[in-house]
Short mmCIF file of C-alpha atoms in Angstrom, two decimals:
data_model
loop_
_atom_site.label_atom_id
_atom_site.label_comp_id
_atom_site.label_asym_id
_atom_site.label_seq_id
_atom_site.Cartn_x
_atom_site.Cartn_y
_atom_site.Cartn_z
CA MET Y 44 152.80 97.32 79.04
CA TYR Y 45 151.15 97.79 82.36
CA LYS Y 46 151.86 101.32 82.84
CA LYS Y 47 149.53 101.80 79.85
CA ILE Y 48 147.09 99.46 81.17
CA GLY Y 49 147.19 100.62 84.37
CA TRP Y 50 145.94 104.38 82.30
CA ILE Y 51 143.80 102.32 80.07
CA LEU Y 52 141.33 101.18 82.89
CA LEU Y 53 141.98 104.78 84.78
CA PHE Y 54 139.85 106.31 82.18
CA LEU Y 55 137.24 103.32 82.00
CA SER Y 56 136.59 103.59 85.56
CA LEU Y 57 136.14 107.89 84.92
CA ILE Y 58 133.73 106.97 82.35
CA LEU Y 59 131.52 104.04 84.44
CA ALA Y 60 131.74 106.91 86.96
CA GLY Y 61 130.37 109.64 85.09
CA LYS Y 62 127.72 107.63 83.79
CA ALA Y 63 127.31 106.59 87.28
CA SER Y 64 126.29 110.08 88.19
CA ALA Y 65 124.23 110.43 85.49
CA GLN Y 66 121.55 107.84 85.91
CA GLU Y 67 120.79 109.78 89.40
CA MET Y 68 119.68 113.68 89.88
CA THR Y 69 118.44 115.89 93.17
CA ALA Y 70 116.30 118.24 92.77
CA ALA Y 71 114.66 120.78 95.04
CA SER Y 72 111.81 122.30 93.17
CA SER Y 73 109.05 121.66 91.09
CA LYS Y 74 110.80 122.64 87.87
CA GLU Y 75 114.12 120.36 88.43
CA LEU Y 76 111.99 117.39 89.39
CA LYS Y 77 110.30 117.77 85.94
CA ALA Y 78 113.66 118.30 83.69
CA ALA Y 79 114.80 114.74 85.74
CA LEU Y 80 111.81 113.56 84.25
CA SER Y 81 112.08 114.43 81.07
CA ASP Y 82 115.86 112.98 81.41
CA PRO Y 83 116.61 109.65 79.52
CA GLN Y 84 119.67 108.58 81.56
CA VAL Y 85 118.33 109.67 85.16
CA SER Y 86 117.25 106.48 86.76
CA VAL Y 87 117.11 107.59 90.41
CA ILE Y 88 115.50 110.78 91.37
CA LYS Y 89 116.05 112.01 94.92
CA LEU Y 90 113.90 115.25 96.10
CA GLN Y 91 114.95 117.14 99.27
CA SER Y 92 112.16 118.34 101.77
CA GLY Y 93 109.46 120.28 100.16
CA ILE Y 94 106.37 121.59 98.81
CA TYR Y 95 106.92 120.03 94.40
CA GLU Y 96 103.55 121.23 92.74
CA GLY Y 97 101.77 119.13 90.86
CA ASN Y 98 99.66 117.73 88.66
CA ILE Y 99 102.44 115.38 87.52
CA LEU Y 100 103.50 112.50 84.56
CA ILE Y 101 105.91 109.63 84.81
CA GLU Y 102 106.24 108.58 81.64
CA ARG Y 103 109.26 106.49 81.88
CA LYS Y 104 111.11 104.01 84.49
CA VAL Y 105 111.98 105.41 86.95
CA HIS Y 106 113.37 105.52 91.06
CA ILE Y 107 112.11 108.37 93.11
CA ILE Y 108 112.72 108.73 96.48
CA GLY Y 109 111.72 111.56 98.55
CA ASP Y 110 113.23 112.89 102.51
CA LYS Y 111 111.68 113.59 105.22
CA GLY Y 112 108.86 116.17 104.20
CA THR Y 113 109.13 115.67 100.68
CA ARG Y 114 105.17 117.43 99.57
CA ILE Y 115 103.59 117.00 95.95
CA LEU Y 116 100.33 119.11 96.01
CA GLY Y 117 98.32 118.44 93.73
CA THR Y 118 95.75 121.44 92.07
CA GLU Y 119 93.07 119.36 93.40
CA LYS Y 120 91.85 119.22 89.76
CA GLY Y 121 92.75 116.11 88.59
CA HIS Y 122 95.47 112.89 89.58
CA VAL Y 123 98.70 114.19 91.61
CA LEU Y 124 100.14 111.84 90.11
CA THR Y 125 99.80 109.46 87.25
CA ILE Y 126 102.20 106.34 86.55
CA ALA Y 127 102.55 106.03 82.81
CA ALA Y 128 104.84 103.74 82.58
CA ASP Y 129 106.14 99.92 83.81
CA ASP Y 130 107.95 98.97 86.43
CA VAL Y 131 108.02 102.30 88.25
CA ILE Y 132 109.08 103.02 92.03
CA VAL Y 133 108.09 105.92 94.48
CA GLU Y 134 108.94 105.29 98.15
CA ASN Y 135 108.57 108.50 100.67
CA LEU Y 136 105.88 111.45 100.34
CA GLU Y 137 103.30 112.63 101.45
CA VAL Y 138 100.29 113.48 98.40
CA GLU Y 139 98.23 115.70 98.48
CA GLY Y 140 95.10 117.52 96.67
CA SER Y 141 93.08 115.49 94.23
CA GLY Y 142 90.05 116.08 91.85
CA SER Y 143 87.12 115.56 93.37
CA GLN Y 144 86.81 111.78 91.24
CA ASN Y 145 90.00 111.19 91.23
CA ALA Y 146 93.53 109.65 92.76
CA GLY Y 147 96.72 110.57 94.68
CA ILE Y 148 98.38 108.61 92.54
CA TYR Y 149 97.15 106.70 88.95
CA VAL Y 150 98.36 103.29 88.39
CA LYS Y 151 98.67 102.53 84.51
CA GLY Y 152 101.64 101.50 83.87
CA ASP Y 153 102.07 98.39 85.27
CA ARG Y 154 104.58 96.51 87.83
CA ALA Y 155 104.38 99.77 89.75
CA TYR Y 156 106.30 99.53 93.80
CA LEU Y 157 105.06 102.34 95.77
CA HIS Y 158 105.53 102.22 99.37
CA HIS Y 159 106.17 104.42 102.62
CA ILE Y 160 103.44 107.76 101.35
CA ALA Y 161 101.35 109.23 102.96
CA LEU Y 162 98.08 110.20 100.79
CA ARG Y 163 95.60 112.68 101.85
CA ASN Y 164 93.18 115.02 101.16
CA VAL Y 165 92.49 113.35 98.10
CA PHE Y 166 89.51 111.31 96.65
CA HIS Y 167 91.80 107.50 95.65
CA GLY Y 168 94.24 106.91 97.70
CA ILE Y 169 95.39 104.88 95.39
CA TYR Y 170 94.01 104.02 91.71
CA ALA Y 171 95.15 101.06 89.53
CA ARG Y 172 93.40 100.48 86.34
CA ASN Y 173 93.90 97.80 83.18
CA SER Y 174 97.23 97.07 84.14
CA TYR Y 175 99.07 94.28 87.01
CA GLY Y 176 101.64 93.34 89.33
CA HIS Y 177 102.09 95.81 91.86
CA ARG Y 178 103.07 95.98 95.33
CA PHE Y 179 101.41 98.73 97.51
CA GLU Y 180 103.20 98.36 100.70
CA ASN Y 181 103.74 100.32 104.52
CA ASN Y 182 101.74 103.32 102.97
CA LEU Y 183 99.33 105.64 105.23
CA ILE Y 184 95.70 106.40 103.32
CA THR Y 185 92.74 108.46 104.13
CA SER Y 186 90.24 110.21 101.82
CA PHE Y 187 89.13 114.09 101.74
CA HIS Y 188 88.57 115.87 105.69
CA GLY Y 189 85.19 116.44 106.28
CA ARG Y 190 81.48 114.54 106.03
CA ASN Y 191 80.75 116.90 102.99
CA ARG Y 192 83.25 115.66 100.64
CA HIS Y 193 82.24 111.91 99.30
CA LYS Y 194 84.98 109.98 100.03
CA GLY Y 195 86.69 107.15 97.33
CA PHE Y 196 88.43 104.08 97.74
CA GLY Y 197 92.12 104.15 99.71
CA ILE Y 198 93.47 101.17 97.33
CA TYR Y 199 91.33 100.86 94.00
CA LEU Y 200 92.09 97.80 91.78
CA VAL Y 201 90.24 97.71 88.36
CA GLU Y 202 91.39 95.40 85.92
CA ALA Y 203 94.38 95.12 87.92
CA PRO Y 204 95.67 91.11 88.71
CA ASN Y 205 98.01 89.75 90.07
CA THR Y 206 98.65 92.55 93.19
CA ALA Y 207 99.80 93.25 96.79
CA VAL Y 208 97.59 94.76 99.11
CA LYS Y 209 100.77 94.87 102.28
CA GLU Y 210 100.34 96.55 105.43
CA ASN Y 211 99.03 99.33 105.09
CA TYR Y 212 96.38 102.08 107.13
CA PHE Y 213 93.60 103.31 105.73
CA TYR Y 214 91.29 105.49 107.67
CA HIS Y 215 87.91 107.67 107.01
CA THR Y 216 87.56 105.73 103.47
CA GLN Y 217 84.88 104.86 101.59
CA ASP Y 218 86.22 100.83 101.48
CA GLY Y 219 89.59 100.03 102.29
CA VAL Y 220 90.31 98.30 99.83
CA TYR Y 221 88.07 97.47 96.37
CA VAL Y 222 89.82 94.96 94.33
CA SER Y 223 87.20 95.07 90.73
CA TYR Y 224 87.96 91.94 88.13
CA SER Y 225 91.29 91.47 89.12
CA ASP Y 226 92.27 87.43 89.77
CA PHE Y 227 95.16 86.08 92.31
CA CYS Y 228 95.66 89.45 94.18
CA GLU Y 229 96.69 89.71 97.77
CA VAL Y 230 94.99 92.06 101.14
CA THR Y 231 97.83 91.31 104.08
CA GLY Y 232 98.31 92.44 107.42
CA ASN Y 233 96.70 95.91 106.92
CA ILE Y 234 94.18 97.75 109.47
CA MET Y 235 92.06 99.24 108.30
CA PHE Y 236 89.37 102.07 111.03
CA LYS Y 237 85.71 103.77 110.18
CA ALA Y 238 85.27 103.13 106.64
CA ARG Y 239 82.40 101.20 104.82
CA TYR Y 240 83.99 98.42 103.62
CA GLY Y 241 86.99 97.00 104.89
CA VAL Y 242 87.90 95.24 102.19
CA HIS Y 243 85.54 94.53 99.43
CA THR Y 244 85.83 92.57 96.30
CA MET Y 245 83.35 92.49 93.49
CA ASP Y 246 84.03 89.56 90.26
CA SER Y 247 87.84 88.61 91.41
CA ARG Y 248 88.40 84.84 91.90
CA ASN Y 249 91.51 83.48 93.80
CA ILE Y 250 92.11 86.12 96.36
CA LEU Y 251 93.67 86.02 99.50
CA ILE Y 252 92.91 88.39 102.63
CA ALA Y 253 95.07 87.36 105.47
CA ASP Y 254 95.60 89.25 108.70
CA ASN Y 255 93.73 92.79 107.99
CA GLN Y 256 92.26 94.05 111.42
CA VAL Y 257 88.96 96.02 110.62
CA THR Y 258 87.33 97.84 112.90
CA GLU Y 259 83.94 100.61 113.47
CA SER Y 260 83.58 100.08 109.64
CA ILE Y 261 79.57 98.87 107.92
CA ASN Y 262 81.18 95.84 106.83
CA GLY Y 263 84.75 94.48 107.68
CA LEU Y 264 84.90 92.67 104.35
CA MET Y 265 82.56 92.70 102.06
CA ILE Y 266 82.78 89.73 99.00
CA MET Y 267 80.01 89.48 96.07
CA GLN Y 268 80.36 88.06 92.99
CA SER Y 269 83.80 86.82 93.53
CA TYR Y 270 85.16 83.10 93.76
CA GLU Y 271 87.77 81.42 96.00
CA VAL Y 272 88.51 84.10 98.06
CA PHE Y 273 89.91 83.06 101.10
CA ILE Y 274 89.93 84.35 104.62
CA LEU Y 275 92.13 84.03 107.22
CA GLU Y 276 93.59 84.41 110.31
CA ASN Y 277 91.70 88.34 110.13
CA TYR Y 278 90.03 90.68 113.63
CA PHE Y 279 86.79 92.00 112.84
CA PHE Y 280 85.33 94.26 115.57
CA LYS Y 281 83.36 96.78 117.11
CA ASN Y 282 81.96 96.36 113.05
CA THR Y 283 78.77 97.10 114.70
CA GLU Y 284 75.70 99.64 111.51
CA ILE Y 285 72.66 98.03 111.48
CA ASP Y 286 73.19 96.46 108.72
CA GLY Y 287 76.11 95.14 108.88
CA ALA Y 288 78.50 91.90 109.92
CA GLY Y 289 81.72 91.06 110.46
CA ILE Y 290 82.16 89.30 107.05
CA PHE Y 291 79.38 89.25 104.61
CA ILE Y 292 79.60 87.12 101.75
CA TYR Y 293 77.22 87.43 99.18
CA ASP Y 294 77.05 85.51 95.61
CA THR Y 295 80.38 83.72 96.54
CA PHE Y 296 81.73 80.49 95.59
CA ASP Y 297 84.01 77.76 96.81
CA SER Y 298 86.17 79.50 99.61
CA LYS Y 299 87.30 79.42 102.93
CA ILE Y 300 86.58 81.72 105.81
CA SER Y 301 88.94 79.85 108.44
CA SER Y 302 90.37 81.55 111.53
CA ASN Y 303 89.32 83.90 112.01
CA ILE Y 304 88.58 86.34 115.33
CA VAL Y 305 84.27 87.72 114.96
CA LYS Y 306 84.46 90.33 117.46
CA GLY Y 307 81.45 92.39 119.14
CA ASN Y 308 79.81 92.86 115.09
CA PHE Y 309 76.72 93.60 114.94
CA ARG Y 310 75.96 90.60 113.23
CA GLY Y 311 79.52 87.83 112.93
CA ILE Y 312 79.82 86.80 109.87
CA ILE Y 313 76.36 87.05 107.07
CA LEU Y 314 76.22 83.50 104.03
CA GLU Y 315 73.60 85.47 101.10
CA HIS Y 316 73.26 82.81 97.85
CA ALA Y 317 77.00 80.96 99.18
CA LYS Y 318 77.08 78.48 97.73
CA ARG Y 319 80.18 75.83 98.16
CA ASN Y 320 81.94 77.48 101.12
CA ARG Y 321 83.03 76.28 103.81
CA LEU Y 322 84.20 77.91 107.53
CA GLU Y 323 86.41 76.54 109.91
CA PHE Y 324 88.58 77.19 113.52
CA ASN Y 325 86.56 80.79 113.31
CA ASN Y 326 85.78 82.42 116.69
CA VAL Y 327 81.54 84.00 116.51
CA LEU Y 328 81.85 85.88 120.10
CA ARG Y 329 80.37 88.52 121.78
CA ASN Y 330 77.88 89.30 118.18
CA ASP Y 331 74.59 90.09 118.02
CA THR Y 332 73.90 87.72 115.92
CA GLY Y 333 76.52 85.83 115.70
CA LEU Y 334 75.50 83.82 112.67
CA GLU Y 335 73.44 84.34 109.82
CA ILE Y 336 72.65 82.28 106.52
CA GLY Y 337 70.04 84.47 104.15
CA LYS Y 338 68.78 83.02 101.07
CA ASN Y 339 69.88 80.64 98.68
CA SER Y 340 72.67 79.78 100.61
CA ASN Y 341 73.13 76.16 100.42
CA ASP Y 342 75.71 73.31 100.45
CA ASN Y 343 78.15 75.44 102.48
CA THR Y 344 80.19 73.38 105.60
CA ILE Y 345 80.10 75.17 109.12
CA TYR Y 346 82.71 73.18 110.61
CA LEU Y 347 85.52 73.03 113.86
CA ASN Y 348 84.16 77.29 114.93
CA ASN Y 349 83.47 78.74 118.41
CA PHE Y 350 80.52 80.20 118.79
CA SER Y 351 80.48 81.95 121.93
CA GLY Y 352 78.85 85.12 123.94
CA ASN Y 353 76.32 86.22 120.68
CA THR Y 354 73.02 86.91 121.65
CA ARG Y 355 71.63 84.66 119.08
CA GLN Y 356 73.99 82.11 117.63
CA VAL Y 357 72.86 81.14 114.36
CA ILE Y 358 69.98 81.93 111.88
CA SER Y 359 68.81 80.62 108.75
CA GLU Y 360 65.92 80.58 106.37
CA LYS Y 361 64.63 76.98 105.83
CA ASP Y 362 64.76 76.00 102.64
CA ASN Y 363 69.31 76.25 103.42
CA ARG Y 364 70.84 72.68 103.20
CA ASN Y 365 74.09 73.10 104.71
CA LEU Y 366 75.98 70.84 106.98
CA PHE Y 367 77.71 71.58 109.95
CA SER Y 368 79.27 68.60 110.93
CA LYS Y 369 82.46 66.89 109.14
CA ASN Y 370 84.02 63.08 109.41
CA ASN Y 371 81.81 63.82 113.24
CA TYR Y 372 82.67 66.99 114.66
CA GLY Y 373 81.27 70.06 115.10
CA ASN Y 374 80.69 73.53 116.05
CA TYR Y 375 81.29 74.49 119.90
CA PHE Y 376 77.97 77.02 121.58
CA ASP Y 377 78.71 78.11 125.09
CA ASP Y 378 74.65 78.07 125.92
CA HIS Y 379 74.28 74.49 124.34
CA HIS Y 380 73.80 72.60 128.01
CA LEU Y 381 76.46 69.83 128.31
CA LEU Y 382 75.70 66.25 128.63
CA ASN Y 383 78.56 64.30 128.20
CA LEU Y 384 78.85 60.51 129.45
CA ASP Y 385 80.89 59.28 127.10
CA ASN Y 386 83.19 61.55 128.16
CA ASP Y 387 84.74 61.95 124.48
CA HIS Y 388 84.92 65.22 122.18
CA LYS Y 389 81.02 65.80 121.93
CA VAL Y 390 78.28 66.85 123.42
CA ASP Y 391 75.32 63.54 123.24
CA PHE Y 392 72.54 65.27 121.60
CA ALA Y 393 72.54 67.61 118.48
CA TYR Y 394 71.70 71.68 118.42
CA LYS Y 395 69.38 72.31 116.97
CA SER Y 396 69.16 76.73 115.22
CA GLY Y 397 65.27 77.72 113.99
CA ASP Y 398 64.78 80.70 116.33
CA VAL Y 399 61.44 80.94 115.09
CA PHE Y 400 61.04 84.56 115.95
CA TYR Y 401 63.82 85.21 113.03
CA GLN Y 402 61.53 83.44 111.00
CA MET Y 403 57.66 84.97 112.04
CA ALA Y 404 59.91 88.65 112.07
CA ASP Y 405 61.10 88.94 108.58
CA ASP Y 406 57.01 87.89 107.11
CA GLU Y 407 55.87 90.54 109.49
CA PRO Y 408 59.33 93.58 110.75
CA LEU Y 409 56.47 95.02 112.82
CA LEU Y 410 56.87 91.96 115.32
CA GLN Y 411 61.25 93.27 115.77
CA VAL Y 412 59.99 94.25 118.61
CA PHE Y 413 59.65 90.97 120.37
CA TYR Y 414 63.25 91.03 119.92
CA GLN Y 415 65.19 90.34 122.95
CA SER Y 416 61.63 89.52 124.86
CA PRO Y 417 61.63 86.57 127.90
CA SER Y 418 58.58 85.55 126.00
CA VAL Y 419 60.83 84.56 122.98
CA GLU Y 420 63.64 83.37 124.44
CA LEU Y 421 61.81 81.16 126.31
CA TRP Y 422 60.02 79.79 122.74
CA ASN Y 423 63.51 79.15 121.34
CA MET Y 424 64.89 77.14 124.70
CA ILE Y 425 61.40 75.38 124.20
CA GLU Y 426 61.85 74.52 120.91
CA GLN Y 427 66.17 72.87 120.60
CA TYR Y 428 65.89 71.38 123.88
CA THR Y 429 62.15 69.47 123.66
CA PRO Y 430 61.19 66.85 120.90
CA ILE Y 431 58.20 68.62 120.42
CA PRO Y 432 57.22 68.89 116.00
CA SER Y 433 59.43 72.05 115.25
CA GLN Y 434 60.88 73.42 112.39
CA ALA Y 435 64.54 73.36 113.42
CA PHE Y 436 66.40 74.91 110.53
CA ILE Y 437 69.87 74.43 111.50
CA ILE Y 438 71.29 71.19 113.39
CA ASP Y 439 74.61 70.09 114.07
CA GLU Y 440 75.16 66.30 114.88
CA SER Y 441 78.33 66.95 116.48
CA PRO Y 442 78.82 70.61 119.21
CA LEU Y 443 82.02 69.93 120.86
CA ALA Y 444 81.69 70.15 124.36
CA GLU Y 445 84.99 72.33 124.33
CA PRO Y 446 86.06 75.39 121.99
CA VAL Y 447 88.13 74.37 119.22
CA PRO Y 448 91.46 75.82 119.66
CA VAL Y 449 92.26 77.98 116.56
CA LYS Y 450 95.72 79.29 116.65
CA GLN Y 451 95.56 82.99 116.00
CA LYS Y 452 97.76 85.28 116.05
CA LYS Y 453 97.88 89.02 117.69
CA PHE Y 454 96.13 92.24 116.64
CA ILE Y 455 96.64 95.88 117.53
CA SER Y 456 93.94 94.67 121.42
CA GLU Y 457 90.23 96.69 121.34
CA LYS Y 458 92.10 99.14 123.80
CA ASN Y 459 94.34 101.22 122.07
CA HIS Y 460 90.90 102.71 120.66
CA ILE Y 461 90.20 103.71 122.97
CA ASN Y 462 90.85 107.70 123.24
CA HIS Y 463 93.74 108.97 124.80
CA SER Y 464 93.28 112.08 125.51
CA ARG Y 465 92.20 111.13 128.94
CA GLU Y 466 95.16 109.49 129.80
CA PHE Y 467 97.20 113.26 129.86
CA PRO Y 468 94.95 114.46 133.04
CA ILE Y 469 95.33 111.23 135.34
CA ILE Y 470 98.97 111.15 135.04
CA LEU Y 471 98.41 115.05 135.70
CA PHE Y 472 96.87 114.13 138.30
CA PHE Y 473 99.09 111.92 139.85
CA PHE Y 474 102.47 113.92 139.38
CA LEU Y 475 100.74 117.00 140.97
CA ILE Y 476 99.78 114.62 144.56
CA THR Y 477 103.15 113.99 144.19
CA LEU Y 478 104.85 117.40 143.58
CA ALA Y 479 102.78 118.76 147.63
CA SER Y 480 104.27 115.40 149.11
CA LEU Y 481 106.84 116.08 148.42
CA LEU Y 482 106.78 120.23 149.47
CA ILE Y 483 104.53 119.47 152.49
CA PHE Y 484 107.49 116.26 153.16
CA ASN Y 485 109.98 118.33 152.79
CA PHE Y 486 108.41 122.15 155.22
CA GLY Y 487 107.55 119.39 157.45
CA ARG Y 488 111.36 118.80 158.17
CA LYS Y 489 112.57 121.91 158.20
CA HIS Y 490 109.70 123.08 160.38
CA ASN Y 491 111.51 120.45 162.90
CA GLU Y 492 114.48 121.42 161.74
CA ILE Y 493 113.84 124.45 163.98
#
């Protein structure tokens, strides 16, 4: 009896083992890859290191895993890799060679998971359209090489809600991440370098943008025609184009901008046609203009921020009406002279900022030649600290005596953007000096021994 049961179990185990082995296949050429994709019993395809010629279409659920050095090389016409099925996983590949208006990976199936992929020499990196629920993580994305070729977006979401874009590295793209008509998405933990806009949203709602770093671009963020965007704990550094900013909020409503470092940009934060947004706990440092509030920007609450080292702290169109203090707490301005007889948390007189020159230059652009001149700075100082009739366009009734403690995560230091090629000659120099010293010391000792 037990012997029969043993033979039955052995027979079943052999069947299951055969079935399991049939679900996984290793490919070493483009022909073998396409054969595996056409076999419905193969659920996992492992690619050996080498070049696989595109373009490749995935039409069923499958998990593709590349070995180190696995490259999918497109024909430079169309998308290199098209995912037309749901629940596809692709990892550990290099993808190159899209058409001039196409993507390295085009996704139109739902719930794709793409991670540890290097996409180079493509127009868009990953383009997801009319699909949802994706995860794009730990990828490296750059667009076409050279200045003469028009560049696309690193990750482009069009009607692709509930998508997570996490911990990717983007450089030399049009926009790092473009979220269009895609609600409930998150863009977190990414690094973006030399883009037009780091993150660009359009007609989207309930978007989380957190823990990202954007440097040397035009705008760190370009948030347009969006609602309920949460911009938290990002770092925007050295976005210095004359029309750019660390954060540009345009035609956007009911959003929260909190705990960001906005440092060394041409303009730190811009609000234009922006209403009912809340700015709090941000460090706005060493920008040419800290905060610029353009036309039709009203009912925004701006408090518990630090404005330090900016050439102009806050400028605003005169018809705007915004709240610069709440519950007896305003903002910290490092250029506001302290008078705190009560020894409490705030300065004893309000902070006023009109910047009459900003208003005059807006009407007469030729006056920009006097920007930062001693006479303009003197007028702005007199306007702030004297009770003479003045158009004080913003007033903080409760300016803070000390900077606001802001909890922020550590980001890559801006020193990392320095060209490290200079370090090699210095290291070589010290090496030669050390070597020469040892030779001299050794020669001198032998000479004395003689």
